[in-house]
mmCIF file of C-alpha atoms in Angstrom:
data_model
loop_
_atom_site.group_PDB
_atom_site.id
_atom_site.type_symbol
_atom_site.label_atom_id
_atom_site.label_comp_id
_atom_site.label_asym_id
_atom_site.label_seq_id
_atom_site.Cartn_x
_atom_site.Cartn_y
_atom_site.Cartn_z
ATOM 1 C CA UNK A 1 0.194 0.159 -0.170
ATOM 2 C CA UNK A 2 1.519 3.201 -0.744
ATOM 3 C CA UNK A 3 0.809 5.715 1.960
ATOM 4 C CA UNK A 4 -2.835 4.879 3.287
ATOM 5 C CA UNK A 5 -1.724 4.268 6.754
ATOM 6 C CA UNK A 6 0.135 5.814 9.509
ATOM 7 C CA UNK A 7 3.498 3.468 9.796
ATOM 8 C CA UNK A 8 5.891 5.374 7.596
ATOM 9 C CA UNK A 9 8.038 5.748 10.939
ATOM 10 C CA UNK A 10 10.194 3.200 10.300
ATOM 11 C CA UNK A 11 14.100 1.891 11.429
ATOM 12 C CA UNK A 12 16.390 3.396 9.082
ATOM 13 C CA UNK A 13 20.394 2.434 8.559
ATOM 14 C CA UNK A 14 20.437 -1.123 9.393
ATOM 15 C CA UNK A 15 22.627 -3.211 7.093
ATOM 16 C CA UNK A 16 20.686 -6.012 5.175
ATOM 17 C CA UNK A 17 22.804 -8.743 7.055
ATOM 18 C CA UNK A 18 21.482 -7.121 10.186
ATOM 19 C CA UNK A 19 17.754 -6.858 9.335
ATOM 20 C CA UNK A 20 18.146 -10.517 7.890
ATOM 21 C CA UNK A 21 19.430 -11.853 11.005
ATOM 22 C CA UNK A 22 16.752 -9.911 13.147
ATOM 23 C CA UNK A 23 14.055 -11.210 10.907
ATOM 24 C CA UNK A 24 15.398 -14.977 10.925
ATOM 25 C CA UNK A 25 15.470 -14.810 14.784
ATOM 26 C CA UNK A 26 11.895 -13.642 15.100
ATOM 27 C CA UNK A 27 10.826 -16.071 12.446
ATOM 28 C CA UNK A 28 12.497 -19.042 14.422
ATOM 29 C CA UNK A 29 10.919 -17.591 17.513
ATOM 30 C CA UNK A 30 7.203 -16.717 16.560
ATOM 31 C CA UNK A 31 5.918 -20.739 17.303
ATOM 32 C CA UNK A 32 7.053 -19.999 20.867
ATOM 33 C CA UNK A 33 6.001 -16.649 21.389
ATOM 34 C CA UNK A 34 4.187 -13.938 19.123
ATOM 35 C CA UNK A 35 2.542 -16.583 17.519
ATOM 36 C CA UNK A 36 1.621 -18.843 20.591
ATOM 37 C CA UNK A 37 -1.914 -17.625 21.313
ATOM 38 C CA UNK A 38 -3.290 -18.326 17.764
ATOM 39 C CA UNK A 39 -1.811 -21.701 17.458
ATOM 40 C CA UNK A 40 -3.813 -23.634 20.129
ATOM 41 C CA UNK A 41 -6.700 -24.787 17.812
ATOM 42 C CA UNK A 42 -7.372 -27.911 16.896
ATOM 43 C CA UNK A 43 -6.358 -29.196 13.615
ATOM 44 C CA UNK A 44 -8.130 -27.872 10.691
ATOM 45 C CA UNK A 45 -9.914 -24.895 12.735
ATOM 46 C CA UNK A 46 -8.663 -21.121 12.833
ATOM 47 C CA UNK A 47 -10.032 -18.789 15.170
ATOM 48 C CA UNK A 48 -10.381 -15.347 13.695
ATOM 49 C CA UNK A 49 -10.239 -12.156 15.901
ATOM 50 C CA UNK A 50 -8.284 -13.712 19.010
ATOM 51 C CA UNK A 51 -7.389 -11.273 21.104
ATOM 52 C CA UNK A 52 -8.165 -8.584 18.381
ATOM 53 C CA UNK A 53 -9.038 -5.936 20.968
ATOM 54 C CA UNK A 54 -12.472 -5.249 20.021
ATOM 55 C CA UNK A 55 -11.533 -4.776 16.391
ATOM 56 C CA UNK A 56 -13.444 -8.158 15.384
ATOM 57 C CA UNK A 57 -15.660 -10.469 16.343
ATOM 58 C CA UNK A 58 -14.253 -13.500 17.424
ATOM 59 C CA UNK A 59 -15.212 -16.112 14.711
ATOM 60 C CA UNK A 60 -13.900 -20.173 14.737
ATOM 61 C CA UNK A 61 -13.581 -21.256 11.290
ATOM 62 C CA UNK A 62 -13.300 -24.649 9.805
ATOM 63 C CA UNK A 63 -10.361 -24.895 7.611
ATOM 64 C CA UNK A 64 -9.275 -28.455 6.736
ATOM 65 C CA UNK A 65 -6.342 -28.978 4.486
ATOM 66 C CA UNK A 66 -7.462 -29.422 0.368
ATOM 67 C CA UNK A 67 -4.570 -32.340 -0.414
ATOM 68 C CA UNK A 68 -4.800 -31.362 -4.062
ATOM 69 C CA UNK A 69 -3.717 -27.621 -2.901
ATOM 70 C CA UNK A 70 -0.845 -28.717 -1.070
ATOM 71 C CA UNK A 71 0.408 -31.142 -3.663
ATOM 72 C CA UNK A 72 0.972 -27.627 -5.925
ATOM 73 C CA UNK A 73 3.318 -26.451 -3.277
ATOM 74 C CA UNK A 74 7.202 -26.025 -4.145
ATOM 75 C CA UNK A 75 8.688 -29.501 -2.913
ATOM 76 C CA UNK A 76 10.912 -27.240 -0.025
ATOM 77 C CA UNK A 77 8.131 -25.922 1.699
ATOM 78 C CA UNK A 78 6.123 -29.322 1.312
ATOM 79 C CA UNK A 79 8.749 -30.651 3.391
ATOM 80 C CA UNK A 80 9.963 -27.944 5.607
ATOM 81 C CA UNK A 81 5.689 -28.158 6.360
ATOM 82 C CA UNK A 82 5.668 -24.481 7.266
ATOM 83 C CA UNK A 83 4.516 -21.288 5.610
ATOM 84 C CA UNK A 84 6.636 -18.332 6.792
ATOM 85 C CA UNK A 85 4.730 -15.079 6.984
ATOM 86 C CA UNK A 86 6.326 -11.683 7.452
ATOM 87 C CA UNK A 87 3.600 -8.650 8.590
ATOM 88 C CA UNK A 88 5.001 -5.322 8.254
ATOM 89 C CA UNK A 89 3.236 -3.640 11.540
ATOM 90 C CA UNK A 90 6.294 -2.427 13.482
ATOM 91 C CA UNK A 91 6.281 -0.409 15.186
ATOM 92 C CA UNK A 92 3.099 0.700 15.722
ATOM 93 C CA UNK A 93 0.967 -1.539 14.135
ATOM 94 C CA UNK A 94 -2.295 -0.483 12.301
ATOM 95 C CA UNK A 95 -5.562 -1.617 13.397
ATOM 96 C CA UNK A 96 -7.644 -3.596 12.363
ATOM 97 C CA UNK A 97 -5.349 -4.702 9.677
ATOM 98 C CA UNK A 98 -2.111 -5.995 11.667
ATOM 99 C CA UNK A 99 -0.793 -4.967 15.110
ATOM 100 C CA UNK A 100 -0.385 -7.025 18.721
ATOM 101 C CA UNK A 101 -2.913 -8.260 20.276
ATOM 102 C CA UNK A 102 -4.770 -7.738 23.773
ATOM 103 C CA UNK A 103 -2.160 -10.745 24.992
ATOM 104 C CA UNK A 104 0.753 -8.356 24.194
ATOM 105 C CA UNK A 105 2.448 -10.965 22.470
ATOM 106 C CA UNK A 106 0.042 -12.227 19.401
ATOM 107 C CA UNK A 107 0.262 -10.728 16.226
ATOM 108 C CA UNK A 108 -3.311 -10.359 15.497
ATOM 109 C CA UNK A 109 -5.598 -8.508 12.904
ATOM 110 C CA UNK A 110 -7.312 -9.367 9.535
ATOM 111 C CA UNK A 111 -3.779 -9.639 7.468
ATOM 112 C CA UNK A 112 -2.287 -12.325 9.961
ATOM 113 C CA UNK A 113 -5.231 -14.082 10.413
ATOM 114 C CA UNK A 114 -6.156 -14.441 6.446
ATOM 115 C CA UNK A 115 -2.494 -15.693 6.087
ATOM 116 C CA UNK A 116 -3.336 -18.642 9.179
ATOM 117 C CA UNK A 117 -6.763 -19.434 6.919
ATOM 118 C CA UNK A 118 -4.424 -19.303 3.636
ATOM 119 C CA UNK A 119 -1.619 -21.800 5.643
ATOM 120 C CA UNK A 120 -4.537 -24.234 7.030
ATOM 121 C CA UNK A 121 -5.922 -24.534 3.399
ATOM 122 C CA UNK A 122 -2.537 -26.034 2.071
ATOM 123 C CA UNK A 123 -1.534 -27.777 4.917
ATOM 124 C CA UNK A 124 0.867 -26.247 6.579
ATOM 125 C CA UNK A 125 1.627 -24.685 9.989
ATOM 126 C CA UNK A 126 1.631 -20.697 10.016
ATOM 127 C CA UNK A 127 4.891 -19.284 11.382
ATOM 128 C CA UNK A 128 4.723 -15.540 11.760
ATOM 129 C CA UNK A 129 7.108 -12.559 11.935
ATOM 130 C CA UNK A 130 6.923 -8.731 12.626
ATOM 131 C CA UNK A 131 9.083 -6.541 10.920
ATOM 132 C CA UNK A 132 9.156 -2.832 9.662
ATOM 133 C CA UNK A 133 7.514 -2.120 6.138
ATOM 134 C CA UNK A 134 10.560 -2.007 4.304
ATOM 135 C CA UNK A 135 12.217 -4.925 6.418
ATOM 136 C CA UNK A 136 9.184 -7.047 5.262
ATOM 137 C CA UNK A 137 10.585 -6.640 1.971
ATOM 138 C CA UNK A 138 14.048 -7.717 2.788
ATOM 139 C CA UNK A 139 13.020 -10.502 4.567
ATOM 140 C CA UNK A 140 11.140 -11.847 1.050
ATOM 141 C CA UNK A 141 14.070 -11.183 -0.583
ATOM 142 C CA UNK A 142 16.230 -13.295 1.325
ATOM 143 C CA UNK A 143 14.141 -15.955 1.483
ATOM 144 C CA UNK A 144 13.736 -15.644 5.445
ATOM 145 C CA UNK A 145 9.853 -15.432 4.425
ATOM 146 C CA UNK A 146 7.870 -16.956 1.983
ATOM 147 C CA UNK A 147 5.041 -14.149 2.090
ATOM 148 C CA UNK A 148 4.026 -10.697 3.350
ATOM 149 C CA UNK A 149 0.581 -10.465 4.422
ATOM 150 C CA UNK A 150 0.281 -6.940 5.419
ATOM 151 C CA UNK A 151 -2.011 -4.808 3.166
ATOM 152 C CA UNK A 152 0.620 -4.490 -0.178
ATOM 153 C CA UNK A 153 -0.615 -3.152 -2.945
ATOM 154 C CA UNK A 154 -0.591 -4.767 -6.147
ATOM 155 C CA UNK A 155 1.840 -2.236 -8.436
ATOM 156 C CA UNK A 156 3.400 -2.778 -11.689
ATOM 157 C CA UNK A 157 6.867 -1.606 -10.047
ATOM 158 C CA UNK A 158 6.953 -4.245 -7.369
ATOM 159 C CA UNK A 159 6.337 -6.854 -9.965
ATOM 160 C CA UNK A 160 9.983 -6.682 -11.246
ATOM 161 C CA UNK A 161 10.415 -8.443 -7.756
ATOM 162 C CA UNK A 162 7.307 -9.921 -6.742
ATOM 163 C CA UNK A 163 4.756 -12.216 -7.680
ATOM 164 C CA UNK A 164 1.084 -11.675 -6.112
ATOM 165 C CA UNK A 165 -2.082 -13.142 -5.389
ATOM 166 C CA UNK A 166 -4.306 -10.656 -4.880
ATOM 167 C CA UNK A 167 -7.270 -10.975 -1.980
ATOM 168 C CA UNK A 168 -8.993 -7.566 -0.872
ATOM 169 C CA UNK A 169 -9.757 -4.221 -2.638
ATOM 170 C CA UNK A 170 -7.741 -1.306 -1.778
ATOM 171 C CA UNK A 171 -9.992 0.867 -1.068
ATOM 172 C CA UNK A 172 -10.232 4.226 0.626
ATOM 173 C CA UNK A 173 -13.577 5.587 2.361
ATOM 174 C CA UNK A 174 -15.891 8.292 3.771
ATOM 175 C CA UNK A 175 -16.622 8.359 7.366
ATOM 176 C CA UNK A 176 -19.452 10.584 8.582
ATOM 177 C CA UNK A 177 -21.766 10.708 12.036
ATOM 178 C CA UNK A 178 -23.942 7.733 11.781
ATOM 179 C CA UNK A 179 -27.082 10.201 11.582
ATOM 180 C CA UNK A 180 -25.855 11.968 8.712
ATOM 181 C CA UNK A 181 -27.837 10.964 5.919
ATOM 182 C CA UNK A 182 -25.194 11.804 3.073
ATOM 183 C CA UNK A 183 -23.480 9.300 0.634
ATOM 184 C CA UNK A 184 -21.014 9.449 -1.655
ATOM 185 C CA UNK A 185 -22.717 6.990 -4.023
ATOM 186 C CA UNK A 186 -19.199 6.976 -6.356
ATOM 187 C CA UNK A 187 -19.406 10.334 -7.752
ATOM 188 C CA UNK A 188 -17.604 13.284 -6.535
ATOM 189 C CA UNK A 189 -19.999 15.406 -7.402
ATOM 190 C CA UNK A 190 -22.047 14.548 -4.556
ATOM 191 C CA UNK A 191 -19.266 16.426 -2.620
ATOM 192 C CA UNK A 192 -20.132 19.751 -3.596
ATOM 193 C CA UNK A 193 -20.824 21.976 -0.691
ATOM 194 C CA UNK A 194 -19.162 19.722 1.699
ATOM 195 C CA UNK A 195 -16.182 20.057 3.935
ATOM 196 C CA UNK A 196 -14.009 17.046 3.983
ATOM 197 C CA UNK A 197 -10.882 16.015 6.042
ATOM 198 C CA UNK A 198 -7.914 14.074 4.811
ATOM 199 C CA UNK A 199 -4.743 13.522 6.330
ATOM 200 C CA UNK A 200 -1.759 15.125 4.510
ATOM 201 C CA UNK A 201 0.900 12.945 2.111
ATOM 202 C CA UNK A 202 -1.926 10.284 1.691
ATOM 203 C CA UNK A 203 -3.128 8.705 -1.012
ATOM 204 C CA UNK A 204 -6.336 9.650 -0.209
ATOM 205 C CA UNK A 205 -5.628 13.397 -0.361
ATOM 206 C CA UNK A 206 -4.171 13.317 -4.007
ATOM 207 C CA UNK A 207 -7.510 11.893 -5.012
ATOM 208 C CA UNK A 208 -9.617 14.349 -2.821
ATOM 209 C CA UNK A 209 -7.673 17.137 -4.402
ATOM 210 C CA UNK A 210 -8.081 16.402 -7.903
ATOM 211 C CA UNK A 211 -11.994 16.261 -7.235
ATOM 212 C CA UNK A 212 -11.725 19.948 -5.737
ATOM 213 C CA UNK A 213 -10.020 20.971 -8.761
ATOM 214 C CA UNK A 214 -12.999 19.500 -10.868
ATOM 215 C CA UNK A 215 -15.914 20.783 -8.821
ATOM 216 C CA UNK A 216 -13.976 23.932 -8.793
ATOM 217 C CA UNK A 217 -14.154 23.734 -12.819
ATOM 218 C CA UNK A 218 -17.665 23.127 -12.361
ATOM 219 C CA UNK A 219 -18.087 26.526 -10.018
ATOM 220 C CA UNK A 220 -18.967 24.385 -6.951
ATOM 221 C CA UNK A 221 -16.933 24.306 -3.487
ATOM 222 C CA UNK A 222 -15.132 21.827 -1.661
ATOM 223 C CA UNK A 223 -13.619 22.455 1.528
ATOM 224 C CA UNK A 224 -10.469 20.575 2.573
ATOM 225 C CA UNK A 225 -9.530 20.216 5.682
ATOM 226 C CA UNK A 226 -6.305 18.845 7.389
ATOM 227 C CA UNK A 227 -5.836 17.976 11.560
ATOM 228 C CA UNK A 228 -2.733 17.331 13.431
ATOM 229 C CA UNK A 229 -3.700 14.015 14.641
ATOM 230 C CA UNK A 230 -6.473 11.326 14.170
ATOM 231 C CA UNK A 231 -7.752 12.523 17.338
ATOM 232 C CA UNK A 232 -8.487 15.732 16.289
ATOM 233 C CA UNK A 233 -9.815 14.699 13.037
ATOM 234 C CA UNK A 234 -12.278 12.471 14.942
ATOM 235 C CA UNK A 235 -13.096 15.519 17.035
ATOM 236 C CA UNK A 236 -13.989 17.746 14.262
ATOM 237 C CA UNK A 237 -16.228 15.280 13.029
ATOM 238 C CA UNK A 238 -18.260 14.716 16.116
ATOM 239 C CA UNK A 239 -18.188 18.224 16.871
ATOM 240 C CA UNK A 240 -19.831 18.904 13.402
ATOM 241 C CA UNK A 241 -17.047 20.774 11.883
ATOM 242 C CA UNK A 242 -16.554 18.784 9.201
ATOM 243 C CA UNK A 243 -18.737 16.568 7.278
ATOM 244 C CA UNK A 244 -16.638 13.458 6.404
ATOM 245 C CA UNK A 245 -13.274 11.911 6.994
ATOM 246 C CA UNK A 246 -11.696 10.345 3.547
ATOM 247 C CA UNK A 247 -9.062 8.236 4.846
ATOM 248 C CA UNK A 248 -7.995 4.193 4.551
ATOM 249 C CA UNK A 249 -11.302 2.087 4.270
ATOM 250 C CA UNK A 250 -10.072 -0.649 6.734
ATOM 251 C CA UNK A 251 -9.154 2.564 9.247
ATOM 252 C CA UNK A 252 -12.736 3.673 8.541
ATOM 253 C CA UNK A 253 -14.070 0.606 9.628
ATOM 254 C CA UNK A 254 -12.106 0.018 12.493
ATOM 255 C CA UNK A 255 -13.270 3.363 13.731
ATOM 256 C CA UNK A 256 -16.734 2.436 12.974
ATOM 257 C CA UNK A 257 -16.581 -0.443 15.239
ATOM 258 C CA UNK A 258 -14.874 1.369 18.248
ATOM 259 C CA UNK A 259 -17.632 4.476 17.972
ATOM 260 C CA UNK A 260 -20.556 1.969 17.671
ATOM 261 C CA UNK A 261 -21.466 2.202 21.305
ATOM 262 C CA UNK A 262 -20.437 5.993 22.222
ATOM 263 C CA UNK A 263 -22.309 9.309 22.381
ATOM 264 C CA UNK A 264 -21.572 10.207 18.596
ATOM 265 C CA UNK A 265 -21.268 6.266 16.446
ATOM 266 C CA UNK A 266 -20.185 6.905 13.027
ATOM 267 C CA UNK A 267 -20.768 4.577 10.029
ATOM 268 C CA UNK A 268 -19.134 4.329 6.067
ATOM 269 C CA UNK A 269 -20.437 6.533 3.533
ATOM 270 C CA UNK A 270 -19.191 4.710 0.891
ATOM 271 C CA UNK A 271 -15.722 3.455 -0.843
ATOM 272 C CA UNK A 272 -13.425 4.501 -3.961
ATOM 273 C CA UNK A 273 -10.499 2.466 -5.575
ATOM 274 C CA UNK A 274 -7.112 3.483 -3.781
ATOM 275 C CA UNK A 275 -5.682 3.382 -7.580
ATOM 276 C CA UNK A 276 -8.317 5.798 -8.831
ATOM 277 C CA UNK A 277 -11.196 5.888 -11.669
ATOM 278 C CA UNK A 278 -9.279 4.014 -14.173
ATOM 279 C CA UNK A 279 -8.585 0.984 -11.971
ATOM 280 C CA UNK A 280 -9.919 -1.206 -8.946
ATOM 281 C CA UNK A 281 -6.728 -1.256 -6.528
ATOM 282 C CA UNK A 282 -6.132 -4.765 -5.057
ATOM 283 C CA UNK A 283 -4.402 -6.136 -2.087
ATOM 284 C CA UNK A 284 -2.282 -9.169 -2.358
ATOM 285 C CA UNK A 285 -0.047 -12.112 -0.642
ATOM 286 C CA UNK A 286 3.288 -10.842 -2.202
ATOM 287 C CA UNK A 287 5.788 -13.668 -2.653
ATOM 288 C CA UNK A 288 9.639 -13.771 -4.071
ATOM 289 C CA UNK A 289 9.483 -13.620 -7.971
ATOM 290 C CA UNK A 290 9.347 -17.343 -9.292
ATOM 291 C CA UNK A 291 9.145 -18.866 -5.916
ATOM 292 C CA UNK A 292 6.562 -21.065 -7.120
ATOM 293 C CA UNK A 293 4.313 -19.817 -4.048
ATOM 294 C CA UNK A 294 1.666 -17.290 -5.894
ATOM 295 C CA UNK A 295 -0.436 -20.073 -7.505
ATOM 296 C CA UNK A 296 -0.731 -22.479 -4.707
ATOM 297 C CA UNK A 297 -1.588 -19.231 -2.341
ATOM 298 C CA UNK A 298 -4.318 -18.026 -5.165
ATOM 299 C CA UNK A 299 -5.902 -21.185 -5.327
ATOM 300 C CA UNK A 300 -6.033 -21.524 -1.563
ATOM 301 C CA UNK A 301 -7.865 -17.914 -1.460
ATOM 302 C CA UNK A 302 -10.560 -19.132 -4.089
ATOM 303 C CA UNK A 303 -10.937 -22.539 -2.148
ATOM 304 C CA UNK A 304 -11.784 -20.052 0.910
ATOM 305 C CA UNK A 305 -14.191 -18.060 -1.347
ATOM 306 C CA UNK A 306 -15.862 -20.798 -2.624
ATOM 307 C CA UNK A 307 -16.357 -22.511 0.787
ATOM 308 C CA UNK A 308 -17.259 -19.276 2.644
ATOM 309 C CA UNK A 309 -14.637 -19.040 5.622
ATOM 310 C CA UNK A 310 -13.485 -15.786 2.948
ATOM 311 C CA UNK A 311 -16.896 -13.779 3.406
ATOM 312 C CA UNK A 312 -16.809 -14.728 7.369
ATOM 313 C CA UNK A 313 -13.184 -13.667 7.981
ATOM 314 C CA UNK A 314 -13.884 -9.914 6.343
ATOM 315 C CA UNK A 315 -17.397 -9.928 8.146
ATOM 316 C CA UNK A 316 -15.266 -10.435 11.302
ATOM 317 C CA UNK A 317 -13.294 -7.002 10.631
ATOM 318 C CA UNK A 318 -16.083 -5.359 9.169
ATOM 319 C CA UNK A 319 -14.710 -5.351 5.694
ATOM 320 C CA UNK A 320 -17.003 -7.368 3.602
ATOM 321 C CA UNK A 321 -17.023 -3.738 1.198
ATOM 322 C CA UNK A 322 -13.397 -5.029 0.334
ATOM 323 C CA UNK A 323 -14.417 -8.535 -0.925
ATOM 324 C CA UNK A 324 -13.062 -9.570 -4.314
ATOM 325 C CA UNK A 325 -14.910 -12.397 -6.389
ATOM 326 C CA UNK A 326 -11.479 -14.146 -6.965
ATOM 327 C CA UNK A 327 -8.047 -14.101 -6.427
ATOM 328 C CA UNK A 328 -5.605 -13.760 -9.597
ATOM 329 C CA UNK A 329 -2.178 -14.163 -10.149
ATOM 330 C CA UNK A 330 -0.484 -10.829 -11.061
ATOM 331 C CA UNK A 331 -3.344 -9.105 -11.857
ATOM 332 C CA UNK A 332 -2.934 -5.406 -13.468
ATOM 333 C CA UNK A 333 -1.512 -3.167 -10.605
ATOM 334 C CA UNK A 334 -1.086 0.588 -10.172
ATOM 335 C CA UNK A 335 0.913 1.890 -12.976
ATOM 336 C CA UNK A 336 4.381 2.499 -13.101
ATOM 337 C CA UNK A 337 3.416 6.526 -13.055
ATOM 338 C CA UNK A 338 1.632 5.589 -9.653
ATOM 339 C CA UNK A 339 3.748 3.532 -8.199
#
């Protein structure tokens, strides 16, 4: 994902060798520490939303191994028996997608939970490691991790080094007070006369400013507001100083769940492709190019879609509006000019 969520305070200046050694240690430790609370399910069962701190409805899913899909895996992965998953959620995480759970040790959220579901279909034991966004890719490059599940956008630039198996729409969305009657409806003209907050330097700011320019050319106004923090933005929304907040859709979904029982509950007022009008952006499992893993992962995702576990996973995290009809290997991604 280009810049939809706040996770850019990354560790800089580490040598590649240091990063790889650190990630290798994390992968080795996962089974006994950070993933300990999620490996107690019976064989063929995955509990979604465990220790999620209210970001999800805990849901137990039956996910037996599919032998024909296990057979598609590269021989080295089959023999090892694990799917080594890296999640780029350091230092602070980004709920509801990936963060440290309520037990202060488990890597939880929609992304690692989906990695666990895919591993179950493939008959593999999930091993999870957490890294910074940049170091996640170093782990994939080095072979210390098989796949990244971390809200990674499919882009043509990244395809030079990685293969993708898509599994979720990459959307931005509008959050409004629940009592508001306004809806986006997929049409920027519905923003005329509105005051909308957006975070500086994000993909959604770029889109919103383009709409502002179009409306101005039509003799209409769209007031764009920036606030110093998300808390300040939410206060402006609850206080009626803005009509809507335009943000990464998963962040909207998460905040809607957090406000549900508050005096000022919010709701989603519509979504839009993070890639813009010409292309539906996609989030994808990311593997090293030509590793042989993208196709079996895509086939596992399609099995989850066909058997209903996929829809239940999305619903648990309030992300049903980001469902895809089918996983694809290396579908069209953000063009090089936008990557």
